[in-house]
PDB file of C-alpha atoms and ligand atoms in Angstrom:
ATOM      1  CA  UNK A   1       0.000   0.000   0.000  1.00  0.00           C
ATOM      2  CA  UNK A   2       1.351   3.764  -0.438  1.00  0.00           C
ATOM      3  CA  UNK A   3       2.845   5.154   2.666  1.00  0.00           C
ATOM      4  CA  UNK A   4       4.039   8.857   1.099  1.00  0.00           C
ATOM      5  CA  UNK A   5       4.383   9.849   5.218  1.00  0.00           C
ATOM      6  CA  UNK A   6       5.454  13.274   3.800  1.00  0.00           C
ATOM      7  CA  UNK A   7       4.168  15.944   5.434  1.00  0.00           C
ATOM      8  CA  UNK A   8       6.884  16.690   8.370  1.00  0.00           C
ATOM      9  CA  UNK A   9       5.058  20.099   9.704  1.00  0.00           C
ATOM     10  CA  UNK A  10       1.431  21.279  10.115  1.00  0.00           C
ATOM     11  CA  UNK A  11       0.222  23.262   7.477  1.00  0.00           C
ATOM     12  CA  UNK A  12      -1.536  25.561   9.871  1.00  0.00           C
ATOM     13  CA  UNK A  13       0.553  26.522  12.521  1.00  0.00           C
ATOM     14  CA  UNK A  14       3.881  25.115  11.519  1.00  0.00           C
ATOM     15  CA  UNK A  15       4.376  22.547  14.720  1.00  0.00           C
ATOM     16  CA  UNK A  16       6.242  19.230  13.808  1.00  0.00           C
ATOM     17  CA  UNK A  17       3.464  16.372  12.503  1.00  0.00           C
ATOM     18  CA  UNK A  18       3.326  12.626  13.926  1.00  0.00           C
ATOM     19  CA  UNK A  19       1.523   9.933  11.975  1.00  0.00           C
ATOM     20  CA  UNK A  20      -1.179   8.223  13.722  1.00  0.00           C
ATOM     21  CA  UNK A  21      -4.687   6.683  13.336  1.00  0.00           C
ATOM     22  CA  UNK A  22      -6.685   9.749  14.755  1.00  0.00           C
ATOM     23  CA  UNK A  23     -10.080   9.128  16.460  1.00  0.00           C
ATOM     24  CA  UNK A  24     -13.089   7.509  14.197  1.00  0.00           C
ATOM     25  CA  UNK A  25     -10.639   7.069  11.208  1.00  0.00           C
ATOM     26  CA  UNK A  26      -8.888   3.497   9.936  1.00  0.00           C
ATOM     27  CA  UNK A  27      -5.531   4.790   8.842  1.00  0.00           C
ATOM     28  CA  UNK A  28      -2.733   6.875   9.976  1.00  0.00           C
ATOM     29  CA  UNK A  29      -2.826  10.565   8.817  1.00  0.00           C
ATOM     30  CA  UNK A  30      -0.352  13.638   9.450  1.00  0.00           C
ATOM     31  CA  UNK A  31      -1.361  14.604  13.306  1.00  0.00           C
ATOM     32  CA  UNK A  32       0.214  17.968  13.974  1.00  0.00           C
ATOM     33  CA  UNK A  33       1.028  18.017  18.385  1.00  0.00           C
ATOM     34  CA  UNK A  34       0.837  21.705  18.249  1.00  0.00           C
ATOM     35  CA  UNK A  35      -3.121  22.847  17.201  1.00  0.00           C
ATOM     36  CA  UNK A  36      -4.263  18.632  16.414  1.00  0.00           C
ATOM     37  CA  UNK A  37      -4.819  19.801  12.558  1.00  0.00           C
ATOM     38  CA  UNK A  38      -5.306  16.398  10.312  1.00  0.00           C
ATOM     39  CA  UNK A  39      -3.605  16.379   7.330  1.00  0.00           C
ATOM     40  CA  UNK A  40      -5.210  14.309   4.815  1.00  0.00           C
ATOM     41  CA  UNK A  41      -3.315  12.863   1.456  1.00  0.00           C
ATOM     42  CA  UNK A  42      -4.980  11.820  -1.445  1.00  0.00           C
ATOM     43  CA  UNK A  43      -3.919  10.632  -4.604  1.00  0.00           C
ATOM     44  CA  UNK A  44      -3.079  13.277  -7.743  1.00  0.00           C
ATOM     45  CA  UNK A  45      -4.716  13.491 -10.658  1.00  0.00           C
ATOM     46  CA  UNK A  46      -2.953  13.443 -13.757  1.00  0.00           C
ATOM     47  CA  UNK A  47      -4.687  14.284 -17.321  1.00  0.00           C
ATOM     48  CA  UNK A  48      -3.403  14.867 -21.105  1.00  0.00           C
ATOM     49  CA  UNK A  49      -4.204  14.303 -24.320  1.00  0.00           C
ATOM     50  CA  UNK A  50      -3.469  12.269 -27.256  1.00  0.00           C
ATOM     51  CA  UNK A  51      -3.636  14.609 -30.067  1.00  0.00           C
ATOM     52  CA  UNK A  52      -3.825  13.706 -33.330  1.00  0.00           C
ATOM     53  CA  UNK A  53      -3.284  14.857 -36.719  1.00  0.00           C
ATOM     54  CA  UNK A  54      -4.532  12.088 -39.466  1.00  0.00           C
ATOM     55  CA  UNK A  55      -2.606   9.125 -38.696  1.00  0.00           C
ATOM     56  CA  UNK A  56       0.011  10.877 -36.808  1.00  0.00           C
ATOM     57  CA  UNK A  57      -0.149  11.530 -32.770  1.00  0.00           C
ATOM     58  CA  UNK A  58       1.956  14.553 -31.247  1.00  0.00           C
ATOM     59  CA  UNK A  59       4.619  13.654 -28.763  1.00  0.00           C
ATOM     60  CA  UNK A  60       6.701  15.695 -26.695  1.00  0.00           C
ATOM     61  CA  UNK A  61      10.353  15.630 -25.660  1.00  0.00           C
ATOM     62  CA  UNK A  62      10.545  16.459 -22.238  1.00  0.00           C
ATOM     63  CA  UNK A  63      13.215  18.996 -20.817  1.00  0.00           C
ATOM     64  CA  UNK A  64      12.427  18.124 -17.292  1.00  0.00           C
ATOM     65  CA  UNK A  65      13.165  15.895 -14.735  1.00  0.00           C
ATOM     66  CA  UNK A  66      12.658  12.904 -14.184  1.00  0.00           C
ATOM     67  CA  UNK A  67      12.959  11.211 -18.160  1.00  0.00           C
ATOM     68  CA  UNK A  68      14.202  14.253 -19.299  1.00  0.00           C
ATOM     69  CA  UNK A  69      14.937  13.828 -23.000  1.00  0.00           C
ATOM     70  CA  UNK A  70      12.460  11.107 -22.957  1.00  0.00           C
ATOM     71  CA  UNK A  71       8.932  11.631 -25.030  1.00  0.00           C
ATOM     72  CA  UNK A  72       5.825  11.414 -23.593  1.00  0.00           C
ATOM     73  CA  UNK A  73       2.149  12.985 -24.742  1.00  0.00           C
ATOM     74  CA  UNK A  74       1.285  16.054 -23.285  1.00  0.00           C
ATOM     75  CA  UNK A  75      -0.445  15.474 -20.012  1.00  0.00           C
ATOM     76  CA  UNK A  76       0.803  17.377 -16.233  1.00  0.00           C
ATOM     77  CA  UNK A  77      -1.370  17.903 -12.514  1.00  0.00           C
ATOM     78  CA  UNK A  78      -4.945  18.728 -12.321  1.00  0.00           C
ATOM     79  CA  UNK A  79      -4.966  22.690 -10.535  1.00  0.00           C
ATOM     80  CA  UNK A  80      -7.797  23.400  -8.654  1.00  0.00           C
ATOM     81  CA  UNK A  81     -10.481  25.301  -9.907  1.00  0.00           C
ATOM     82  CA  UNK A  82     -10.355  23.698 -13.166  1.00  0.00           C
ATOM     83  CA  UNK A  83     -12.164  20.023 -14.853  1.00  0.00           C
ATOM     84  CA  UNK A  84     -10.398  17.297 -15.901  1.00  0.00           C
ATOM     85  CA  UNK A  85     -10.777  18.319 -19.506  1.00  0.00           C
ATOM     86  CA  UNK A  86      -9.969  21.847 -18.689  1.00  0.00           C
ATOM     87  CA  UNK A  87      -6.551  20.658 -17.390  1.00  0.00           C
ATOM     88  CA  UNK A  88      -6.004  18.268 -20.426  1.00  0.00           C
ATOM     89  CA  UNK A  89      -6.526  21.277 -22.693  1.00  0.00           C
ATOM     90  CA  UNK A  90      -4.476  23.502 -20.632  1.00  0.00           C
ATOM     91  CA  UNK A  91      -1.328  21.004 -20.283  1.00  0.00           C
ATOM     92  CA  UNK A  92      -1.518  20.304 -23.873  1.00  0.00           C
ATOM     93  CA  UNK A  93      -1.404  24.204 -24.872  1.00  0.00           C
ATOM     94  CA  UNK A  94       1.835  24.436 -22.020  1.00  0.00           C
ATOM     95  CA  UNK A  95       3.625  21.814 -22.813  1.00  0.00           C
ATOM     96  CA  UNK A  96       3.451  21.550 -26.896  1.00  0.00           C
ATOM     97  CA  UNK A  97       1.748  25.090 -27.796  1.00  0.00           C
ATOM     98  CA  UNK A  98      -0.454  23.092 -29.625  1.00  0.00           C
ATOM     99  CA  UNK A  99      -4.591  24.002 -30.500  1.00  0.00           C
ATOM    100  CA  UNK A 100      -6.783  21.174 -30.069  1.00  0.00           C
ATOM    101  CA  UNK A 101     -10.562  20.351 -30.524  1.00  0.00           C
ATOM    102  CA  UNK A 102     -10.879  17.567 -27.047  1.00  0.00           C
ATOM    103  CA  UNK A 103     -12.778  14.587 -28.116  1.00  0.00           C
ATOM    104  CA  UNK A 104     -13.598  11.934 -25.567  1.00  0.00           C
ATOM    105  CA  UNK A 105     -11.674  10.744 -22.166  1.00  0.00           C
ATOM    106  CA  UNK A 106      -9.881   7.763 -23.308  1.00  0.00           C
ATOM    107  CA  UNK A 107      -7.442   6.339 -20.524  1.00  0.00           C
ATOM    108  CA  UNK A 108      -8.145   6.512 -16.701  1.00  0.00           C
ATOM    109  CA  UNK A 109      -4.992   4.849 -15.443  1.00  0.00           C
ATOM    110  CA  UNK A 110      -4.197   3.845 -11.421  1.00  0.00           C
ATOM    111  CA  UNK A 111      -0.494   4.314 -10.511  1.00  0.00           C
ATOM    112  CA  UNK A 112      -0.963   3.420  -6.839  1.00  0.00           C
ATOM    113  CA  UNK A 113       2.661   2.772  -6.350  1.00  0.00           C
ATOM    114  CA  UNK A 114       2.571   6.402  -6.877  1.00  0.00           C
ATOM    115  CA  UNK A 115      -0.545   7.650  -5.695  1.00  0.00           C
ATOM    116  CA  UNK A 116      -1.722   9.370  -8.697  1.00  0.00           C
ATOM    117  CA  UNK A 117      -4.463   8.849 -11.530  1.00  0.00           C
ATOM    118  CA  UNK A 118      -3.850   9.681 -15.038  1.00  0.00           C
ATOM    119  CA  UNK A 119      -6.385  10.409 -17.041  1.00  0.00           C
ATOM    120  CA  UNK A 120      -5.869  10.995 -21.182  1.00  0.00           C
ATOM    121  CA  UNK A 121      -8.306  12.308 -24.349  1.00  0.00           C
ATOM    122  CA  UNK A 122      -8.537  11.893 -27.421  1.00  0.00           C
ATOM    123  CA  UNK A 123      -7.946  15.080 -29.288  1.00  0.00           C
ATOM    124  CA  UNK A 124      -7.967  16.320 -32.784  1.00  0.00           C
ATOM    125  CA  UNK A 125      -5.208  18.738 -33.458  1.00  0.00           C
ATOM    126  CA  UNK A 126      -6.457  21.914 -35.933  1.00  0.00           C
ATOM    127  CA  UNK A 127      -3.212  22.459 -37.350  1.00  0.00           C
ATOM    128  CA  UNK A 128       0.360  21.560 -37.324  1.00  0.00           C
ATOM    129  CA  UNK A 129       2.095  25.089 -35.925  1.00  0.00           C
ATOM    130  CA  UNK A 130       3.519  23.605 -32.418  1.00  0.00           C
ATOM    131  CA  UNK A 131       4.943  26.149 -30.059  1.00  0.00           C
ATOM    132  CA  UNK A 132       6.650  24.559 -27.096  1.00  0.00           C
ATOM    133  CA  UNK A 133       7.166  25.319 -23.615  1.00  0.00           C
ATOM    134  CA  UNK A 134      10.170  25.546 -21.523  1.00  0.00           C
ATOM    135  CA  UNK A 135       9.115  22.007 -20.324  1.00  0.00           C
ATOM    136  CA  UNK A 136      10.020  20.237 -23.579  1.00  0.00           C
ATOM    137  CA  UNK A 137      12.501  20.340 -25.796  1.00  0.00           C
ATOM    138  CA  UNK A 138      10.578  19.643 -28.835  1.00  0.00           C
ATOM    139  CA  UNK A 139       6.978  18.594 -30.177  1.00  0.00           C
ATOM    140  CA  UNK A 140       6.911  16.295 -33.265  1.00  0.00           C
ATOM    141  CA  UNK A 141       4.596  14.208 -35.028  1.00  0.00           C
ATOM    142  CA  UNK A 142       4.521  10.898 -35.021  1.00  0.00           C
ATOM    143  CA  UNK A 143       2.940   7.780 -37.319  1.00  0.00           C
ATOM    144  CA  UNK A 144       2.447   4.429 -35.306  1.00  0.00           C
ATOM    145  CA  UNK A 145       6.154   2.826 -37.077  1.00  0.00           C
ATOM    146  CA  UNK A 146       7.722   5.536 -35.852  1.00  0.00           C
ATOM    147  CA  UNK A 147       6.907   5.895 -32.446  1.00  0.00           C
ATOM    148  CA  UNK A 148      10.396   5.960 -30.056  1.00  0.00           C
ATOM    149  CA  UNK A 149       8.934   3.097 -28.341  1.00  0.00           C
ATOM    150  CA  UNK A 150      12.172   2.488 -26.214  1.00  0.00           C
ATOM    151  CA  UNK A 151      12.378   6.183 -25.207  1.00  0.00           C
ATOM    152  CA  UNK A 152       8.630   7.277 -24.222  1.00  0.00           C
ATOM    153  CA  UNK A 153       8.807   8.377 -20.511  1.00  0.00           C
ATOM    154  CA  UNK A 154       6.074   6.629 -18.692  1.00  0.00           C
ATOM    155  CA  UNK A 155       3.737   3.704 -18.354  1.00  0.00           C
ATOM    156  CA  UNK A 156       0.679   5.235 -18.591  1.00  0.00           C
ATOM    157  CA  UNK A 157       1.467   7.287 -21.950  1.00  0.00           C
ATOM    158  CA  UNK A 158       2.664   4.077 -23.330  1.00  0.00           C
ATOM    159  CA  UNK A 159      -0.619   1.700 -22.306  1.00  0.00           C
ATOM    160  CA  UNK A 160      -2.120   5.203 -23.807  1.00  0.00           C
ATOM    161  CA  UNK A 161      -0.567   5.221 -26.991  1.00  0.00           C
ATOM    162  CA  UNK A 162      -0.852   1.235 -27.427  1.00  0.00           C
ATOM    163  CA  UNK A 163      -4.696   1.318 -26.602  1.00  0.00           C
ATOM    164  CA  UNK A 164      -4.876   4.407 -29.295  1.00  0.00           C
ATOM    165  CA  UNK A 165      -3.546   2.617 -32.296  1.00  0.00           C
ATOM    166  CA  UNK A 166      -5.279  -1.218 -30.920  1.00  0.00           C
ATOM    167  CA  UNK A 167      -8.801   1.007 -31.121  1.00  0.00           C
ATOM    168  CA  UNK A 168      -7.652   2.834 -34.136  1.00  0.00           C
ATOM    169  CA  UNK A 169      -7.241  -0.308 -35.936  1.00  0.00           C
ATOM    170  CA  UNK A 170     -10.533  -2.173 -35.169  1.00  0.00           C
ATOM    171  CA  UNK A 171     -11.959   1.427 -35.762  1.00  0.00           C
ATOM    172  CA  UNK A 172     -13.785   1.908 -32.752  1.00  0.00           C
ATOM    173  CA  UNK A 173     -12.528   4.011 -29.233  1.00  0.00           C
ATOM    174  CA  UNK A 174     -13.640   3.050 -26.154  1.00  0.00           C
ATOM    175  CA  UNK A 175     -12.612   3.957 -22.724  1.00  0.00           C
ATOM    176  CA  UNK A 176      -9.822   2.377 -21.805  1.00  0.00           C
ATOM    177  CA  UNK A 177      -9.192   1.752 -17.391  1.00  0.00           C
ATOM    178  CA  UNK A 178      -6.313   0.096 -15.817  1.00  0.00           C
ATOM    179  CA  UNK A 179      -3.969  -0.309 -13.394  1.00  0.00           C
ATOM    180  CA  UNK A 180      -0.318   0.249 -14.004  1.00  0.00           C
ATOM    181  CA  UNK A 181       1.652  -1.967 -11.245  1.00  0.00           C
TER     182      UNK A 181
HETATM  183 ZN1  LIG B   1      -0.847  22.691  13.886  1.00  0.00          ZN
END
């Protein structure tokens, strides 16, 4: 199970956290000694897009850490205040400058080792003028024989990408969920 145990001070009035099972609750949580604040974690969400431009998909190199130089499809943490599809569109526009039309959610993707859930669309790219961000190093088109299969970054954009051109083949998308171990 994921233990992340991470949070070392209270986020209220700055005392030093212990983790314990507080009162009516099952597991141990971030219990600050100073004001008795309870610091709940919960898993991050994670959504991008698979954008596409006729049998091509857009991938980008990343200039980050970690897998920097690796590719992956645009995709980066859900901020509050916004939908799942409103971060999709907004990661894709950061990370490859790139103007979409979002079709439907596609992957939903457990990385529990992690505590995070990806979640990926479809999109349909309206034109080819990319315009990265200082998160990748380049955005570039690619067909299915020419995907960097050894070099894409993650799991999840793999099982993604693999799911894209299974579906694409037999013609029909569905909603793809799974767990990535
Ligand atoms: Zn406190």
């Amino acid at each position: 199970m994921f233990e992340p145990r991470r949070i070392k001070h209270c986020r209220a009035c700055g005392n030093p956290t212990t983790y314990r099972v507080p009162n009516d609750d099952n597991r141990e949580r971030a219990v600050c000694g100073g004001c008795g604040e309870i610091h709940y974690e919960n898993p991050i969400n994670v959504v991008g897009t698979v954008p596409v431009w006729e049998d091509r998909v857009l991938l980008c190199r990343r200039n980050i850490e970690p897998r920097r130089g690796f590719w992956t499809l645009p995709a980066g943490f859900l901020e509050l205040g916004e939908s799942t599809a409103e971060g999709a569109l907004r990661e894709t526009d950061e990370e490859a400058g790139a103007r979409i039309e979002l079709q439907g959610l596609f992957t939903v993707l457990n990385v529990v080792r992690v505590g995070q859930v990806h979640f990926f669309y479809r999109a349909q790219l309206q034109d080819t003028g990319f315009n990265p961000g200082p998160e990748t190093i380049e955005a570039q088109l690619f067909r299915e024989d020419e995907i960097p299969w050894e070099e894409i970054a993650f799991r999840t954009v793999r099982d993604t990408l693999r799911h894209y051109f299974e579906d694409r083949r037999r013609g029909v998308f569905e909603v793809h969920v799974g767990d990535i171990s």
